Amino acid sequence: MSFKYKSFVSQFISFFLLFIIIIISVNTSPICLSSQPRPVTLELLVSVDLPKTGDDKKEPLLSGLDFLPDGRLVAVDNNNMKCIILNEQLQRLGTPYKFKGSPICVVCVSHDTLCVTISGQEVCLLSVSTDNTISLTREINTTSMFFSICCMSPSNMVVSTYDDPRPLRMISVDGVESDFDHFLTFPMKKYEVDESRCTYVQSKNTLVLTDRLAHTVYLYDTLNRTSRAVTNENIQEPRGACPGPGDTVLVCSKDKHSIVHLTINGKILGTYPVDMKGPYSICMSKDGTRLVVSNNCKGVKKLQLYKISPAMS
């Protein structure tokens, strides 16, 4: 066997082994197909009706929901001006905090800190203790009227507005307001109260705006400065929205009595009916295993807890 032939065989074997290693590494890589956005299934775990209780003057309207990192649920009752803590059985814990005005939306900005938008031009920072005591930390007067609120980073939040030409703005935990880059093409109109809501998918730098009357969900890539408008027969009067599993978005479709599941690119992954009329507010637990939904319709107000699981392929 000549030297040139031996060299060729050696190179061929080396190339073949390298090819096998690449194939194995691709098949075992964490960025395989299983990490792509997938449909989910929702299993109803707990459902409670929300009648008037105690000193309530009206039927509760849970207009804002969010989970604390330890799994407790926070809700703000717009009709009765309260902030409530609930456990995994949706039972109230401690004594509700009473606001001076009507709370609209709430977001947990740390393990024990809440930020609440108040009707008018105000944001309240609240602290929550391990024994479910809620205390006012700070009141912030704002120049715009804020509706929904969500976290953009540990120190900054995104808010939707009403009666303002800027439908989306930002505010820091220190109360500093700011605006988005003008390259982001927001709808050129002023929204009225309860016509739009927002959320933010932090891992994908994606801002979400729901337009109730246009039956549209707007998705904005704040890093690449691109946007898209999503319409679908299943998106009818979209209301609250929240980040979903695997960097997706979950949106309440009020008139379809369902939750619509989207990718950040606007692909519809699924539509999941819920056992209530007019789903209104929504949030997912920090570990991505539970989903809470409240509604807003004439008649019985409900609060429901669902288990989220990947759909069987």
mmCIF file with all atom_site columns, C-alpha atoms in Angstrom, residues 63-240:
data_model
loop_
_atom_site.group_PDB
_atom_site.id
_atom_site.type_symbol
_atom_site.label_atom_id
_atom_site.label_alt_id
_atom_site.label_comp_id
_atom_site.label_asym_id
_atom_site.label_entity_id
_atom_site.label_seq_id
_atom_site.pdbx_PDB_ins_code
_atom_site.Cartn_x
_atom_site.Cartn_y
_atom_site.Cartn_z
_atom_site.occupancy
_atom_site.B_iso_or_equiv
_atom_site.pdbx_formal_charge
_atom_site.auth_seq_id
_atom_site.auth_comp_id
_atom_site.auth_asym_id
_atom_site.auth_atom_id
_atom_site.pdbx_PDB_model_num
ATOM 1   C CA . SER A 1 63  ? -58.999 43.845 36.267 1.00 0.00 ? 63  SER A CA 1
ATOM 2   C CA . GLY A 1 64  ? -55.374 42.950 37.010 1.00 0.00 ? 64  GLY A CA 1
ATOM 3   C CA . LEU A 1 65  ? -53.627 39.696 37.949 1.00 0.00 ? 65  LEU A CA 1
ATOM 4   C CA . ASP A 1 66  ? -50.062 38.589 38.579 1.00 0.00 ? 66  ASP A CA 1
ATOM 5   C CA . PHE A 1 67  ? -48.172 35.880 40.434 1.00 0.00 ? 67  PHE A CA 1
ATOM 6   C CA . LEU A 1 68  ? -45.575 36.504 43.110 1.00 0.00 ? 68  LEU A CA 1
ATOM 7   C CA . PRO A 1 69  ? -42.436 34.377 42.651 1.00 0.00 ? 69  PRO A CA 1
ATOM 8   C CA . ASP A 1 70  ? -43.478 32.171 45.601 1.00 0.00 ? 70  ASP A CA 1
ATOM 9   C CA . GLY A 1 71  ? -46.728 31.204 43.830 1.00 0.00 ? 71  GLY A CA 1
ATOM 10  C CA . ARG A 1 72  ? -49.194 33.467 45.613 1.00 0.00 ? 72  ARG A CA 1
ATOM 11  C CA . LEU A 1 73  ? -51.609 35.272 43.320 1.00 0.00 ? 73  LEU A CA 1
ATOM 12  C CA . VAL A 1 74  ? -52.172 39.031 43.421 1.00 0.00 ? 74  VAL A CA 1
ATOM 13  C CA . ALA A 1 75  ? -55.401 40.545 42.091 1.00 0.00 ? 75  ALA A CA 1
ATOM 14  C CA . VAL A 1 76  ? -56.746 44.080 41.976 1.00 0.00 ? 76  VAL A CA 1
ATOM 15  C CA . ASP A 1 77  ? -60.498 44.611 42.228 1.00 0.00 ? 77  ASP A CA 1
ATOM 16  C CA . ASN A 1 78  ? -61.359 47.662 40.135 1.00 0.00 ? 78  ASN A CA 1
ATOM 17  C CA . ASN A 1 79  ? -64.960 47.919 41.318 1.00 0.00 ? 79  ASN A CA 1
ATOM 18  C CA . ASN A 1 80  ? -64.193 47.774 45.043 1.00 0.00 ? 80  ASN A CA 1
ATOM 19  C CA . MET A 1 81  ? -60.765 49.481 45.013 1.00 0.00 ? 81  MET A CA 1
ATOM 20  C CA . LYS A 1 82  ? -58.883 46.579 46.611 1.00 0.00 ? 82  LYS A CA 1
ATOM 21  C CA . CYS A 1 83  ? -55.683 44.565 46.263 1.00 0.00 ? 83  CYS A CA 1
ATOM 22  C CA . ILE A 1 84  ? -56.097 40.910 47.236 1.00 0.00 ? 84  ILE A CA 1
ATOM 23  C CA . ILE A 1 85  ? -53.682 38.014 47.862 1.00 0.00 ? 85  ILE A CA 1
ATOM 24  C CA . LEU A 1 86  ? -54.860 34.465 47.078 1.00 0.00 ? 86  LEU A CA 1
ATOM 25  C CA . ASN A 1 87  ? -53.420 30.976 47.476 1.00 0.00 ? 87  ASN A CA 1
ATOM 26  C CA . GLU A 1 88  ? -53.283 28.103 44.982 1.00 0.00 ? 88  GLU A CA 1
ATOM 27  C CA . GLN A 1 89  ? -56.896 27.233 45.793 1.00 0.00 ? 89  GLN A CA 1
ATOM 28  C CA . LEU A 1 90  ? -57.893 30.834 44.968 1.00 0.00 ? 90  LEU A CA 1
ATOM 29  C CA . GLN A 1 91  ? -58.732 31.474 48.621 1.00 0.00 ? 91  GLN A CA 1
ATOM 30  C CA . ARG A 1 92  ? -58.101 34.934 50.046 1.00 0.00 ? 92  ARG A CA 1
ATOM 31  C CA . LEU A 1 93  ? -55.125 35.420 52.344 1.00 0.00 ? 93  LEU A CA 1
ATOM 32  C CA . GLY A 1 94  ? -54.753 38.222 54.865 1.00 0.00 ? 94  GLY A CA 1
ATOM 33  C CA . THR A 1 95  ? -56.613 41.519 54.702 1.00 0.00 ? 95  THR A CA 1
ATOM 34  C CA . PRO A 1 96  ? -57.151 43.249 51.334 1.00 0.00 ? 96  PRO A CA 1
ATOM 35  C CA . TYR A 1 97  ? -55.460 46.604 50.817 1.00 0.00 ? 97  TYR A CA 1
ATOM 36  C CA . LYS A 1 98  ? -57.896 49.465 50.157 1.00 0.00 ? 98  LYS A CA 1
ATOM 37  C CA . PHE A 1 99  ? -56.986 52.132 47.572 1.00 0.00 ? 99  PHE A CA 1
ATOM 38  C CA . LYS A 1 100 ? -58.223 55.706 47.447 1.00 0.00 ? 100 LYS A CA 1
ATOM 39  C CA . GLY A 1 101 ? -58.944 55.340 43.717 1.00 0.00 ? 101 GLY A CA 1
ATOM 40  C CA . SER A 1 102 ? -59.822 52.497 41.351 1.00 0.00 ? 102 SER A CA 1
ATOM 41  C CA . PRO A 1 103 ? -56.914 50.124 40.599 1.00 0.00 ? 103 PRO A CA 1
ATOM 42  C CA . ILE A 1 104 ? -56.645 48.912 37.018 1.00 0.00 ? 104 ILE A CA 1
ATOM 43  C CA . CYS A 1 105 ? -53.658 46.605 36.636 1.00 0.00 ? 105 CYS A CA 1
ATOM 44  C CA . VAL A 1 106 ? -50.882 45.095 38.753 1.00 0.00 ? 106 VAL A CA 1
ATOM 45  C CA . VAL A 1 107 ? -47.414 43.688 38.148 1.00 0.00 ? 107 VAL A CA 1
ATOM 46  C CA . CYS A 1 108 ? -44.961 42.045 40.553 1.00 0.00 ? 108 CYS A CA 1
ATOM 47  C CA . VAL A 1 109 ? -41.601 43.762 40.105 1.00 0.00 ? 109 VAL A CA 1
ATOM 48  C CA . SER A 1 110 ? -39.725 41.739 42.754 1.00 0.00 ? 110 SER A CA 1
ATOM 49  C CA . HIS A 1 111 ? -40.344 38.990 45.296 1.00 0.00 ? 111 HIS A CA 1
ATOM 50  C CA . ASP A 1 112 ? -42.257 41.392 47.548 1.00 0.00 ? 112 ASP A CA 1
ATOM 51  C CA . THR A 1 113 ? -43.015 44.528 45.516 1.00 0.00 ? 113 THR A CA 1
ATOM 52  C CA . LEU A 1 114 ? -46.097 45.337 43.441 1.00 0.00 ? 114 LEU A CA 1
ATOM 53  C CA . CYS A 1 115 ? -46.747 48.174 41.030 1.00 0.00 ? 115 CYS A CA 1
ATOM 54  C CA . VAL A 1 116 ? -50.394 49.133 40.484 1.00 0.00 ? 116 VAL A CA 1
ATOM 55  C CA . THR A 1 117 ? -51.900 51.556 37.969 1.00 0.00 ? 117 THR A CA 1
ATOM 56  C CA . ILE A 1 118 ? -54.693 53.694 39.397 1.00 0.00 ? 118 ILE A CA 1
ATOM 57  C CA . SER A 1 119 ? -57.486 55.319 37.394 1.00 0.00 ? 119 SER A CA 1
ATOM 58  C CA . GLY A 1 120 ? -56.412 58.850 36.542 1.00 0.00 ? 120 GLY A CA 1
ATOM 59  C CA . GLN A 1 121 ? -52.720 59.658 36.682 1.00 0.00 ? 121 GLN A CA 1
ATOM 60  C CA . GLU A 1 122 ? -51.226 57.597 39.464 1.00 0.00 ? 122 GLU A CA 1
ATOM 61  C CA . VAL A 1 123 ? -49.101 54.524 40.098 1.00 0.00 ? 123 VAL A CA 1
ATOM 62  C CA . CYS A 1 124 ? -48.774 52.913 43.542 1.00 0.00 ? 124 CYS A CA 1
ATOM 63  C CA . LEU A 1 125 ? -45.890 50.796 44.804 1.00 0.00 ? 125 LEU A CA 1
ATOM 64  C CA . LEU A 1 126 ? -46.927 48.236 47.420 1.00 0.00 ? 126 LEU A CA 1
ATOM 65  C CA . SER A 1 127 ? -44.971 45.774 49.537 1.00 0.00 ? 127 SER A CA 1
ATOM 66  C CA . VAL A 1 128 ? -46.253 42.289 50.385 1.00 0.00 ? 128 VAL A CA 1
ATOM 67  C CA . SER A 1 129 ? -44.972 40.444 53.453 1.00 0.00 ? 129 SER A CA 1
ATOM 68  C CA . THR A 1 130 ? -44.752 36.686 53.921 1.00 0.00 ? 130 THR A CA 1
ATOM 69  C CA . ASP A 1 131 ? -47.765 36.904 56.259 1.00 0.00 ? 131 ASP A CA 1
ATOM 70  C CA . ASN A 1 132 ? -49.815 38.590 53.471 1.00 0.00 ? 132 ASN A CA 1
ATOM 71  C CA . THR A 1 133 ? -49.735 42.111 54.860 1.00 0.00 ? 133 THR A CA 1
ATOM 72  C CA . ILE A 1 134 ? -49.960 44.684 52.054 1.00 0.00 ? 134 ILE A CA 1
ATOM 73  C CA . SER A 1 135 ? -48.464 48.128 52.684 1.00 0.00 ? 135 SER A CA 1
ATOM 74  C CA . LEU A 1 136 ? -48.193 51.278 50.596 1.00 0.00 ? 136 LEU A CA 1
ATOM 75  C CA . THR A 1 137 ? -44.572 52.144 49.810 1.00 0.00 ? 137 THR A CA 1
ATOM 76  C CA . ARG A 1 138 ? -44.929 55.050 47.419 1.00 0.00 ? 138 ARG A CA 1
ATOM 77  C CA . GLU A 1 139 ? -47.446 56.972 45.322 1.00 0.00 ? 139 GLU A CA 1
ATOM 78  C CA . ILE A 1 140 ? -46.245 58.258 41.942 1.00 0.00 ? 140 ILE A CA 1
ATOM 79  C CA . ASN A 1 141 ? -48.102 60.947 40.012 1.00 0.00 ? 141 ASN A CA 1
ATOM 80  C CA . THR A 1 142 ? -47.787 60.476 36.244 1.00 0.00 ? 142 THR A CA 1
ATOM 81  C CA . THR A 1 143 ? -48.171 62.807 33.270 1.00 0.00 ? 143 THR A CA 1
ATOM 82  C CA . SER A 1 144 ? -50.172 60.230 31.291 1.00 0.00 ? 144 SER A CA 1
ATOM 83  C CA . MET A 1 145 ? -53.147 58.083 32.185 1.00 0.00 ? 145 MET A CA 1
ATOM 84  C CA . PHE A 1 146 ? -51.936 54.493 32.416 1.00 0.00 ? 146 PHE A CA 1
ATOM 85  C CA . PHE A 1 147 ? -54.057 51.380 32.005 1.00 0.00 ? 147 PHE A CA 1
ATOM 86  C CA . SER A 1 148 ? -52.197 48.051 31.869 1.00 0.00 ? 148 SER A CA 1
ATOM 87  C CA . ILE A 1 149 ? -48.660 47.551 33.164 1.00 0.00 ? 149 ILE A CA 1
ATOM 88  C CA . CYS A 1 150 ? -46.009 44.835 32.765 1.00 0.00 ? 150 CYS A CA 1
ATOM 89  C CA . CYS A 1 151 ? -42.300 44.330 33.427 1.00 0.00 ? 151 CYS A CA 1
ATOM 90  C CA . MET A 1 152 ? -39.767 45.186 30.741 1.00 0.00 ? 152 MET A CA 1
ATOM 91  C CA . SER A 1 153 ? -36.713 44.806 33.002 1.00 0.00 ? 153 SER A CA 1
ATOM 92  C CA . PRO A 1 154 ? -36.139 44.649 36.771 1.00 0.00 ? 154 PRO A CA 1
ATOM 93  C CA . SER A 1 155 ? -36.318 48.443 36.981 1.00 0.00 ? 155 SER A CA 1
ATOM 94  C CA . ASN A 1 156 ? -38.528 49.442 34.026 1.00 0.00 ? 156 ASN A CA 1
ATOM 95  C CA . MET A 1 157 ? -42.125 48.756 33.099 1.00 0.00 ? 157 MET A CA 1
ATOM 96  C CA . VAL A 1 158 ? -44.241 49.113 29.972 1.00 0.00 ? 158 VAL A CA 1
ATOM 97  C CA . VAL A 1 159 ? -47.663 50.727 30.238 1.00 0.00 ? 159 VAL A CA 1
ATOM 98  C CA . SER A 1 160 ? -50.594 51.140 27.874 1.00 0.00 ? 160 SER A CA 1
ATOM 99  C CA . THR A 1 161 ? -52.264 54.543 27.964 1.00 0.00 ? 161 THR A CA 1
ATOM 100 C CA . TYR A 1 162 ? -55.644 56.113 27.318 1.00 0.00 ? 162 TYR A CA 1
ATOM 101 C CA . ASP A 1 163 ? -56.499 59.619 26.123 1.00 0.00 ? 163 ASP A CA 1
ATOM 102 C CA . ASP A 1 164 ? -52.871 59.952 25.019 1.00 0.00 ? 164 ASP A CA 1
ATOM 103 C CA . PRO A 1 165 ? -51.366 60.025 21.482 1.00 0.00 ? 165 PRO A CA 1
ATOM 104 C CA . ARG A 1 166 ? -48.650 57.633 22.713 1.00 0.00 ? 166 ARG A CA 1
ATOM 105 C CA . PRO A 1 167 ? -50.437 54.290 23.165 1.00 0.00 ? 167 PRO A CA 1
ATOM 106 C CA . LEU A 1 168 ? -47.424 52.701 24.862 1.00 0.00 ? 168 LEU A CA 1
ATOM 107 C CA . ARG A 1 169 ? -44.955 54.287 27.251 1.00 0.00 ? 169 ARG A CA 1
ATOM 108 C CA . MET A 1 170 ? -42.400 53.286 29.885 1.00 0.00 ? 170 MET A CA 1
ATOM 109 C CA . ILE A 1 171 ? -41.990 54.115 33.559 1.00 0.00 ? 171 ILE A CA 1
ATOM 110 C CA . SER A 1 172 ? -39.237 53.156 35.987 1.00 0.00 ? 172 SER A CA 1
ATOM 111 C CA . VAL A 1 173 ? -39.737 52.031 39.574 1.00 0.00 ? 173 VAL A CA 1
ATOM 112 C CA . ASP A 1 174 ? -38.397 55.476 40.502 1.00 0.00 ? 174 ASP A CA 1
ATOM 113 C CA . GLY A 1 175 ? -41.242 57.138 38.592 1.00 0.00 ? 175 GLY A CA 1
ATOM 114 C CA . VAL A 1 176 ? -39.259 58.326 35.558 1.00 0.00 ? 176 VAL A CA 1
ATOM 115 C CA . GLU A 1 177 ? -41.421 58.271 32.411 1.00 0.00 ? 177 GLU A CA 1
ATOM 116 C CA . SER A 1 178 ? -40.006 57.742 28.912 1.00 0.00 ? 178 SER A CA 1
ATOM 117 C CA . ASP A 1 179 ? -41.103 56.940 25.368 1.00 0.00 ? 179 ASP A CA 1
ATOM 118 C CA . PHE A 1 180 ? -40.236 54.292 22.816 1.00 0.00 ? 180 PHE A CA 1
ATOM 119 C CA . ASP A 1 181 ? -38.057 54.859 19.769 1.00 0.00 ? 181 ASP A CA 1
ATOM 120 C CA . HIS A 1 182 ? -40.005 56.662 17.036 1.00 0.00 ? 182 HIS A CA 1
ATOM 121 C CA . PHE A 1 183 ? -39.054 53.839 14.636 1.00 0.00 ? 183 PHE A CA 1
ATOM 122 C CA . LEU A 1 184 ? -41.698 51.679 16.332 1.00 0.00 ? 184 LEU A CA 1
ATOM 123 C CA . THR A 1 185 ? -44.890 52.343 14.387 1.00 0.00 ? 185 THR A CA 1
ATOM 124 C CA . PHE A 1 186 ? -47.695 52.331 16.932 1.00 0.00 ? 186 PHE A CA 1
ATOM 125 C CA . PRO A 1 187 ? -51.320 52.859 15.839 1.00 0.00 ? 187 PRO A CA 1
ATOM 126 C CA . MET A 1 188 ? -51.869 56.558 15.154 1.00 0.00 ? 188 MET A CA 1
ATOM 127 C CA . LYS A 1 189 ? -54.789 57.072 17.491 1.00 0.00 ? 189 LYS A CA 1
ATOM 128 C CA . LYS A 1 190 ? -55.749 57.771 21.060 1.00 0.00 ? 190 LYS A CA 1
ATOM 129 C CA . TYR A 1 191 ? -57.276 54.839 22.849 1.00 0.00 ? 191 TYR A CA 1
ATOM 130 C CA . GLU A 1 192 ? -60.133 55.345 25.263 1.00 0.00 ? 192 GLU A CA 1
ATOM 131 C CA . VAL A 1 193 ? -60.402 53.572 28.610 1.00 0.00 ? 193 VAL A CA 1
ATOM 132 C CA . ASP A 1 194 ? -60.226 49.781 28.287 1.00 0.00 ? 194 ASP A CA 1
ATOM 133 C CA . GLU A 1 195 ? -59.638 49.748 24.522 1.00 0.00 ? 195 GLU A CA 1
ATOM 134 C CA . SER A 1 196 ? -56.053 48.456 24.647 1.00 0.00 ? 196 SER A CA 1
ATOM 135 C CA . ARG A 1 197 ? -53.706 46.458 26.844 1.00 0.00 ? 197 ARG A CA 1
ATOM 136 C CA . CYS A 1 198 ? -50.056 45.500 26.700 1.00 0.00 ? 198 CYS A CA 1
ATOM 137 C CA . THR A 1 199 ? -47.547 42.875 27.734 1.00 0.00 ? 199 THR A CA 1
ATOM 138 C CA . TYR A 1 200 ? -43.853 42.267 27.087 1.00 0.00 ? 200 TYR A CA 1
ATOM 139 C CA . VAL A 1 201 ? -41.880 39.089 26.283 1.00 0.00 ? 201 VAL A CA 1
ATOM 140 C CA . GLN A 1 202 ? -38.554 39.966 27.895 1.00 0.00 ? 202 GLN A CA 1
ATOM 141 C CA . SER A 1 203 ? -36.461 37.145 26.420 1.00 0.00 ? 203 SER A CA 1
ATOM 142 C CA . LYS A 1 204 ? -37.430 38.188 22.878 1.00 0.00 ? 204 LYS A CA 1
ATOM 143 C CA . ASN A 1 205 ? -37.609 41.980 23.367 1.00 0.00 ? 205 ASN A CA 1
ATOM 144 C CA . THR A 1 206 ? -41.158 41.799 22.038 1.00 0.00 ? 206 THR A CA 1
ATOM 145 C CA . LEU A 1 207 ? -43.823 44.322 22.950 1.00 0.00 ? 207 LEU A CA 1
ATOM 146 C CA . VAL A 1 208 ? -47.478 43.309 22.590 1.00 0.00 ? 208 VAL A CA 1
ATOM 147 C CA . LEU A 1 209 ? -50.470 45.643 22.229 1.00 0.00 ? 209 LEU A CA 1
ATOM 148 C CA . THR A 1 210 ? -54.057 44.412 21.994 1.00 0.00 ? 210 THR A CA 1
ATOM 149 C CA . ASP A 1 211 ? -56.551 46.613 20.158 1.00 0.00 ? 211 ASP A CA 1
ATOM 150 C CA . ARG A 1 212 ? -60.017 45.666 21.327 1.00 0.00 ? 212 ARG A CA 1
ATOM 151 C CA . LEU A 1 213 ? -62.109 47.463 18.707 1.00 0.00 ? 213 LEU A CA 1
ATOM 152 C CA . ALA A 1 214 ? -59.825 46.619 15.762 1.00 0.00 ? 214 ALA A CA 1
ATOM 153 C CA . HIS A 1 215 ? -59.748 42.926 16.803 1.00 0.00 ? 215 HIS A CA 1
ATOM 154 C CA . THR A 1 216 ? -55.972 43.063 16.359 1.00 0.00 ? 216 THR A CA 1
ATOM 155 C CA . VAL A 1 217 ? -52.843 42.056 18.259 1.00 0.00 ? 217 VAL A CA 1
ATOM 156 C CA . TYR A 1 218 ? -49.768 44.144 17.449 1.00 0.00 ? 218 TYR A CA 1
ATOM 157 C CA . LEU A 1 219 ? -46.303 42.637 17.962 1.00 0.00 ? 219 LEU A CA 1
ATOM 158 C CA . TYR A 1 220 ? -43.227 44.879 18.097 1.00 0.00 ? 220 TYR A CA 1
ATOM 159 C CA . ASP A 1 221 ? -39.625 43.657 18.047 1.00 0.00 ? 221 ASP A CA 1
ATOM 160 C CA . THR A 1 222 ? -38.023 46.508 19.996 1.00 0.00 ? 222 THR A CA 1
ATOM 161 C CA . LEU A 1 223 ? -34.494 45.348 19.144 1.00 0.00 ? 223 LEU A CA 1
ATOM 162 C CA . ASN A 1 224 ? -34.855 45.019 15.369 1.00 0.00 ? 224 ASN A CA 1
ATOM 163 C CA . ARG A 1 225 ? -37.514 47.744 15.143 1.00 0.00 ? 225 ARG A CA 1
ATOM 164 C CA . THR A 1 226 ? -39.981 45.597 13.240 1.00 0.00 ? 226 THR A CA 1
ATOM 165 C CA . SER A 1 227 ? -43.695 45.129 13.790 1.00 0.00 ? 227 SER A CA 1
ATOM 166 C CA . ARG A 1 228 ? -46.648 43.113 12.608 1.00 0.00 ? 228 ARG A CA 1
ATOM 167 C CA . ALA A 1 229 ? -50.406 43.222 13.071 1.00 0.00 ? 229 ALA A CA 1
ATOM 168 C CA . VAL A 1 230 ? -52.158 39.914 13.702 1.00 0.00 ? 230 VAL A CA 1
ATOM 169 C CA . THR A 1 231 ? -55.820 39.395 12.876 1.00 0.00 ? 231 THR A CA 1
ATOM 170 C CA . ASN A 1 232 ? -57.667 36.094 12.979 1.00 0.00 ? 232 ASN A CA 1
ATOM 171 C CA . GLU A 1 233 ? -61.270 34.937 13.198 1.00 0.00 ? 233 GLU A CA 1
ATOM 172 C CA . ASN A 1 234 ? -60.511 33.697 16.712 1.00 0.00 ? 234 ASN A CA 1
ATOM 173 C CA . ILE A 1 235 ? -59.223 37.097 17.866 1.00 0.00 ? 235 ILE A CA 1
ATOM 174 C CA . GLN A 1 236 ? -62.408 38.987 18.683 1.00 0.00 ? 236 GLN A CA 1
ATOM 175 C CA . GLU A 1 237 ? -62.230 41.876 21.156 1.00 0.00 ? 237 GLU A CA 1
ATOM 176 C CA . PRO A 1 238 ? -58.781 40.943 22.500 1.00 0.00 ? 238 PRO A CA 1
ATOM 177 C CA . ARG A 1 239 ? -58.327 42.073 26.089 1.00 0.00 ? 239 ARG A CA 1
ATOM 178 C CA . GLY A 1 240 ? -55.618 41.062 28.562 1.00 0.00 ? 240 GLY A CA 1
#
